[in-house]
Amino acid sequence: MMILRFALVFSLAAHLCAPSGFAVEAAKVPPPDKKGSNRGPENPELKFKLPPPPVLSPEQELKTLKLPKGYKAQLVASEPMIETPIEISWDDQGRMYVIEMRGYMNDINAAGEDKPICRVSRLEDTDGDGVMDKATVFVDKLVMPRGVMALGDGCLVSEPPNLTFYHDTDGDGVADKHEVIAENYARLGGQPEHMANTPTWCMDNWIWSAAHSERFRYSGGKFIVEPTRSGGQWGLGQDDWGRRYYNYNSDLLRCDLLPPQMYLRNPNVKDMPALNYQVMKDQATWPVVPTPGVNRGYTDKQLRPDGRLATVTGTCGPCVYRGDLMKELRGNVFAAEPCGMLVKRMTTSETGGVVTASQAYQGKEFLTSTDERFRPVNVNNGPDGALYIVDIARGIVQHKAFITHYLEANIKARDLEQPINLGRIWRIIPEKSAPVAVKLPKATADIVPFLDHANGHIRDTAQRVLVERGDASVIPAIKALAVTAKTPQGRVQSLWTLEGLNALTAAPEVLITALKDSSDKVRVAAVRLSNASLVPQMLAMTSDSSAEVRVHLAAQLSAQASPEAKAAVLVLLKKGGSPLLNDAIATGVRGRELEMLQEIVTAPGAKLDELAKSGLLQMLANCVMNERRAARVTQLLELVSKQNPSGSHQIALLNGMAGIPLDKKSKPVPRKLLYLDAKPESLNILKANAEKDAKKLVSIVDAALAWPDKPGVPPPPVVVPLTAEQQARFDKGKVIFASLCAACHQPTGTGLDGLAPPLVDSDWLLGPADRPIKIVLHGVGGAMPVGGRIWRLEMPPLPILDDEQIASTLTYLRREWEHNASPVSPADVAKVRAANAKRTKAWTAEELKPTTVGKK
């Protein structure tokens, strides 16, 4: 096995092991993070004094599950076969791998969280009745594992900080070899609610994860690793076309409408509205019984007057139903809400590649329970077409780092700490049905037809197995299926399977046929998979009837510098039809944004007011400014000054130059001074001709520019180089940030909406050094202005880091991304730590403003 990281070969971080009780040699596990410091009122009133809920057997709990007419729940597995299940994954023979996180919250203080008491079990249904009747402990003695994915002769398992490939070479159901493929997959001893999880083989043949900033590709016995933009908190799903869906505890559903790698083409693009797109706006939820034991139940808005959860607070494990058993549910998205003891159903619609979701019901939910220990944490498609619900089955679901005084009082008053050895997996099926799992044939050639199976889970599994085996002899059959499959889903799945087998370059005829397919989804896939050799065919598609196809054509053709490609992009832009066109074009013209703007504003018949409204002019102008090349900024000013002062397109261009975000909820972040060789005459023209709405924007642009002898402008800053000791800390901090912080704040420091604010140019980071030190030591919560927005998120303290590690991380952050703040020393950290030794709660923004300790 080899690992390729950023296309460079690295030596394998681990070795193949012989069986010996089979547990990875444990690194020293730090004690679990301390109980959180932002815990709300210390003596909260328990508004709804309900009696302790009884502990129900699986049979008793089944009677509490309520579903719409026509559906039923069936128990698939329960204790003592499994305990504390959190995630499942199926292999090609219908066997289920189950993560059992038996170390999670064994009491209010998370006792045992640092102990190797967790495991992965492999369950089998040997008689085909839908109930698992055989269990084997596949991997034992794990510490807080967070994800599992069937692969080859075993599975991937995430056990922080590693992602490990476990093999069963002799077929006895017990792993006997393993290899570590990543050593930065979450943090050892870290906060389990915000770490990498759910490795998933997606349609693009990459293994994506929630809350992790890298993706993996397995081909020919090698793993390739590359950075990407992560999303989500717990759980990951995909639809029939390969779009990934995820969510956050208080945010039901988000999606990447475009591939994140598209944005990596152009780092000058800062607005990324198609990523982390909020598909579901309505966060309302309707449990069937009062749910007083939620973390913020003491607030006015979290619970309804009758004690029921008003909006989601623990939603997780999203799943797009893609089975063949309940056709009326196809394409619907299901998400677990353990705090409300329910599973929500959302219907979806799509226009121009933009997906939106709505509540399937008003005032009720798809699956509810009256049992307060029914705690669904994941929803999955199964090989039988059923919908599977993973039920952690316990009273406590909130990790101790975030438990409020209110929730702790509820837990103790109602005896919710125990028991901790329960766990159930359910499947939802039609009444009067008994579906049986589909098992793939052993022979590789016989698997190919399953790429066109009616069950999306089976199609995904067939694709994965074919790609991981890499048998070139089946390529002709897959090529034929890419054209003849009965369903668009089957043709798309076949195309991506060919991509995974590296068979498309030598088969342009398959893509040429797919580019003419009657299904727009097949044409979208074909455009995405085409390379420069097929530009002539793509140039002929600019009048395609599908707006989504035109979006991906724009993404491909905007990356081509030929006059024909430029002309085609302008045609696509004129046709419009989707807001995603902006992103597709802007990400493809890196280094040519100014030229594209010039083409757009001078094109005959250009509908500049419409383009201004779309945001494209603003986005491209912003790119030119972000590039920070003085000569090109001067040219942009000349272009803007020649536009009609009364036209909305001049305002749009100035908005981009001024750094006004496309997101109207955000405020502009002041730009760093850019030093020009001389004062541009075009700036004088703009000042003289600007009308009311433009004057303020011109002033903002003026303030961002400097030139020799400009009054009130300091000379270019002198960057004080780091000493050898400080540089060593910078290098160490870069590693710590990548493994600990990047999943939330992103490798680029730009943050992630709904999860973490940006660090780039943040005053909280770059101001006096004691300010970020305090945040790392004690956390921060409440309303906090960052990047022109008010963020209402909580950052927990990081007690696992010592003074040297904190100093290293902050030194890196204060000098990366063109930052020029002072480095931080361990002595700085020790001073702040000592001055606040008695502090037990998180800081607020108001407290951090009047800073007197530390240095700038």
Coordinates of C-alpha atoms in Angstrom, one line a residue, residues 116-338:
P116 CA -9.8 1.7 24.6
I117 CA -13.3 0.3 25.1
C118 CA -14.8 1.0 21.7
R119 CA -15.0 -1.4 18.7
V120 CA -16.2 -2.1 15.2
S121 CA -18.5 -5.0 14.8
R122 CA -19.5 -6.8 11.6
L123 CA -23.1 -8.0 11.5
E124 CA -24.7 -10.5 9.2
D125 CA -28.2 -11.6 8.4
T126 CA -27.7 -15.3 7.6
D127 CA -31.3 -16.3 7.0
G128 CA -32.5 -13.2 5.0
D129 CA -35.2 -12.1 7.4
G130 CA -33.8 -8.6 7.7
V131 CA -32.6 -9.2 11.3
M132 CA -28.9 -9.5 12.0
D133 CA -28.2 -12.8 13.7
K134 CA -24.4 -13.0 13.6
A135 CA -21.9 -10.6 15.1
T136 CA -18.1 -10.6 14.9
V137 CA -15.9 -8.0 16.6
F138 CA -13.9 -6.8 13.6
V139 CA -11.7 -4.4 15.4
D140 CA -11.5 -4.1 19.2
K141 CA -9.9 -1.8 21.8
L142 CA -10.4 1.5 20.0
V143 CA -10.6 5.0 21.6
M144 CA -13.6 7.0 20.4
P145 CA -13.8 6.0 16.8
R146 CA -15.9 8.3 14.6
G147 CA -16.4 6.7 11.2
V148 CA -16.4 3.5 9.2
M149 CA -16.5 2.7 5.5
A150 CA -16.5 -0.7 3.9
L151 CA -13.6 -1.1 1.5
G152 CA -11.9 -4.1 -0.1
D153 CA -11.4 -7.0 2.3
G154 CA -12.3 -4.8 5.3
C155 CA -13.0 -1.2 6.1
L156 CA -11.7 2.2 6.9
V157 CA -12.0 3.3 10.5
S158 CA -11.4 6.7 11.9
E159 CA -9.9 6.6 15.4
P160 CA -8.5 10.0 16.2
P161 CA -5.9 11.0 15.0
N162 CA -5.8 8.3 12.4
L163 CA -7.7 7.0 9.5
T164 CA -6.8 3.3 9.2
F165 CA -7.5 0.6 6.6
Y166 CA -8.2 -2.7 8.4
H167 CA -8.0 -5.9 6.4
D168 CA -9.5 -9.4 7.0
T169 CA -7.2 -11.4 4.9
D170 CA -8.4 -14.9 5.9
G171 CA -12.2 -14.2 5.8
D172 CA -13.0 -15.0 9.5
G173 CA -14.6 -11.6 10.1
V174 CA -11.8 -10.3 12.3
A175 CA -9.2 -7.8 11.1
D176 CA -5.7 -9.2 11.0
K177 CA -3.8 -6.5 9.2
H178 CA -4.0 -2.7 9.1
E179 CA -2.3 0.4 7.7
V180 CA -2.6 4.0 8.7
I181 CA -3.5 6.2 5.7
A182 CA -3.8 9.5 7.5
E183 CA -2.4 10.7 10.9
N184 CA -4.4 14.0 11.0
Y185 CA -7.9 12.7 10.8
A186 CA -9.4 14.5 13.9
R187 CA -7.5 15.0 17.1
L188 CA -6.5 12.5 19.8
G189 CA -8.5 13.2 22.9
G190 CA -10.4 16.0 21.1
Q191 CA -13.9 17.3 21.3
P192 CA -16.0 14.5 19.5
E193 CA -18.8 16.8 18.3
H194 CA -16.4 18.7 16.0
M195 CA -14.0 16.3 14.4
A196 CA -13.6 14.4 11.1
N197 CA -16.2 11.7 10.6
T198 CA -18.2 9.6 8.1
P199 CA -15.6 8.7 5.4
T200 CA -17.7 8.1 2.3
W201 CA -16.8 6.9 -1.2
C202 CA -18.6 9.4 -3.4
M203 CA -19.5 9.3 -7.0
D204 CA -16.4 11.2 -8.1
N205 CA -14.4 8.3 -6.8
W206 CA -13.0 10.3 -3.9
I207 CA -13.5 9.5 -0.2
W208 CA -15.0 12.6 1.3
S209 CA -15.6 13.2 5.0
A210 CA -17.6 15.6 7.1
A211 CA -15.6 18.1 9.1
H212 CA -12.3 17.2 7.4
S213 CA -10.2 19.3 5.0
E214 CA -8.7 16.5 3.0
R215 CA -10.2 13.9 0.6
F216 CA -8.7 10.5 -0.3
R217 CA -8.7 8.5 -3.5
Y218 CA -8.0 4.7 -3.5
S219 CA -6.8 3.3 -6.8
G220 CA -4.4 0.5 -7.7
G221 CA -3.6 -0.2 -4.0
K222 CA -2.6 3.4 -3.4
F223 CA -4.2 6.2 -1.5
I224 CA -3.9 9.8 -2.8
V225 CA -4.6 12.6 -0.4
E226 CA -5.3 16.2 -1.4
P227 CA -6.7 19.3 0.4
T228 CA -10.3 20.4 -0.2
R229 CA -13.0 22.5 1.5
S230 CA -14.9 20.6 4.1
G231 CA -18.4 20.9 5.3
G232 CA -20.8 19.5 7.8
Q233 CA -20.6 18.4 11.4
W234 CA -21.8 14.8 11.7
G235 CA -22.8 12.7 8.7
L236 CA -22.6 12.9 5.0
G237 CA -24.8 11.8 2.1
Q238 CA -25.0 12.1 -1.7
D239 CA -27.8 12.2 -4.3
D240 CA -28.1 10.2 -7.5
W241 CA -25.8 12.8 -9.3
G242 CA -23.0 12.9 -6.7
R243 CA -23.8 16.1 -4.9
R244 CA -22.9 15.9 -1.2
Y245 CA -25.3 16.8 1.6
Y246 CA -24.4 17.6 5.2
N247 CA -25.7 19.6 8.1
Y248 CA -24.9 21.2 11.4
N249 CA -26.6 20.8 14.8
S250 CA -28.9 23.8 14.3
D251 CA -28.9 23.7 10.5
L252 CA -30.9 20.9 8.8
L253 CA -29.4 20.7 5.4
R254 CA -26.6 22.1 3.3
C255 CA -25.1 21.0 0.0
D256 CA -22.2 21.8 -2.3
L257 CA -24.0 22.7 -5.5
L258 CA -20.7 22.8 -7.4
P259 CA -17.6 20.7 -6.8
P260 CA -15.3 22.4 -4.2
Q261 CA -12.3 21.7 -6.4
M262 CA -13.7 24.1 -8.9
Y263 CA -12.9 27.0 -6.6
L264 CA -9.4 25.9 -6.1
R265 CA -8.7 26.9 -9.7
N266 CA -8.9 30.5 -8.7
P267 CA -7.8 31.6 -5.2
N268 CA -8.8 35.2 -6.0
V269 CA -12.5 34.1 -5.8
K270 CA -13.5 34.8 -2.2
D271 CA -17.3 34.6 -2.5
M272 CA -18.3 30.9 -2.8
P273 CA -22.1 30.9 -2.6
A274 CA -22.5 27.5 -4.2
L275 CA -20.5 25.8 -1.4
N276 CA -22.1 25.1 2.0
Y277 CA -25.3 26.2 0.4
Q278 CA -28.3 26.3 2.8
V279 CA -30.8 24.0 1.1
M280 CA -33.3 24.0 3.9
K281 CA -34.2 27.4 5.5
D282 CA -36.9 26.3 7.8
Q283 CA -35.4 24.8 11.0
A284 CA -38.7 24.1 12.8
T285 CA -39.3 20.7 14.3
W286 CA -42.3 18.9 16.0
P287 CA -41.6 16.2 18.6
V288 CA -44.6 14.4 19.9
V289 CA -43.8 14.8 23.6
P290 CA -42.1 17.5 25.7
T291 CA -38.3 17.5 25.3
P292 CA -37.0 19.5 28.3
G293 CA -33.6 17.8 28.3
V294 CA -32.1 20.0 25.6
N295 CA -29.0 22.1 26.1
R296 CA -30.5 25.6 25.8
G297 CA -33.9 24.7 27.1
Y298 CA -33.7 27.6 29.6
T299 CA -34.0 30.1 26.7
D300 CA -37.3 31.5 25.5
K301 CA -36.9 30.2 21.9
Q302 CA -35.5 26.7 22.2
L303 CA -38.7 25.1 23.6
R304 CA -42.3 25.8 22.8
P305 CA -44.7 26.7 25.6
D306 CA -45.7 23.0 25.8
G307 CA -42.1 22.0 26.3
R308 CA -41.5 20.6 22.8
L309 CA -38.3 21.4 20.9
A310 CA -39.1 24.4 18.6
T311 CA -36.1 24.3 16.2
V312 CA -33.4 21.7 15.6
T313 CA -30.5 21.7 18.0
G314 CA -28.8 18.4 17.4
T315 CA -29.6 17.4 13.8
C316 CA -27.2 15.1 12.1
G317 CA -26.7 12.1 9.8
P318 CA -28.5 13.4 6.6
C319 CA -29.4 10.8 3.9
V320 CA -30.9 11.2 0.5
Y321 CA -33.2 8.3 0.0
R322 CA -32.2 6.5 -3.2
G323 CA -33.7 3.1 -2.7
D324 CA -36.1 1.1 -4.9
L325 CA -38.4 -0.1 -2.1
M326 CA -40.3 3.2 -1.4
K327 CA -40.4 5.0 -4.7
E328 CA -42.5 7.8 -3.3
L329 CA -39.6 8.8 -1.1
R330 CA -36.9 8.9 -3.8
G331 CA -34.9 12.0 -3.7
N332 CA -36.3 13.0 -0.3
V333 CA -33.7 13.9 2.4
F334 CA -34.0 12.5 5.9
A335 CA -32.1 13.8 8.9
A336 CA -31.9 12.6 12.5
E337 CA -32.7 14.9 15.4
P338 CA -31.7 13.0 18.6

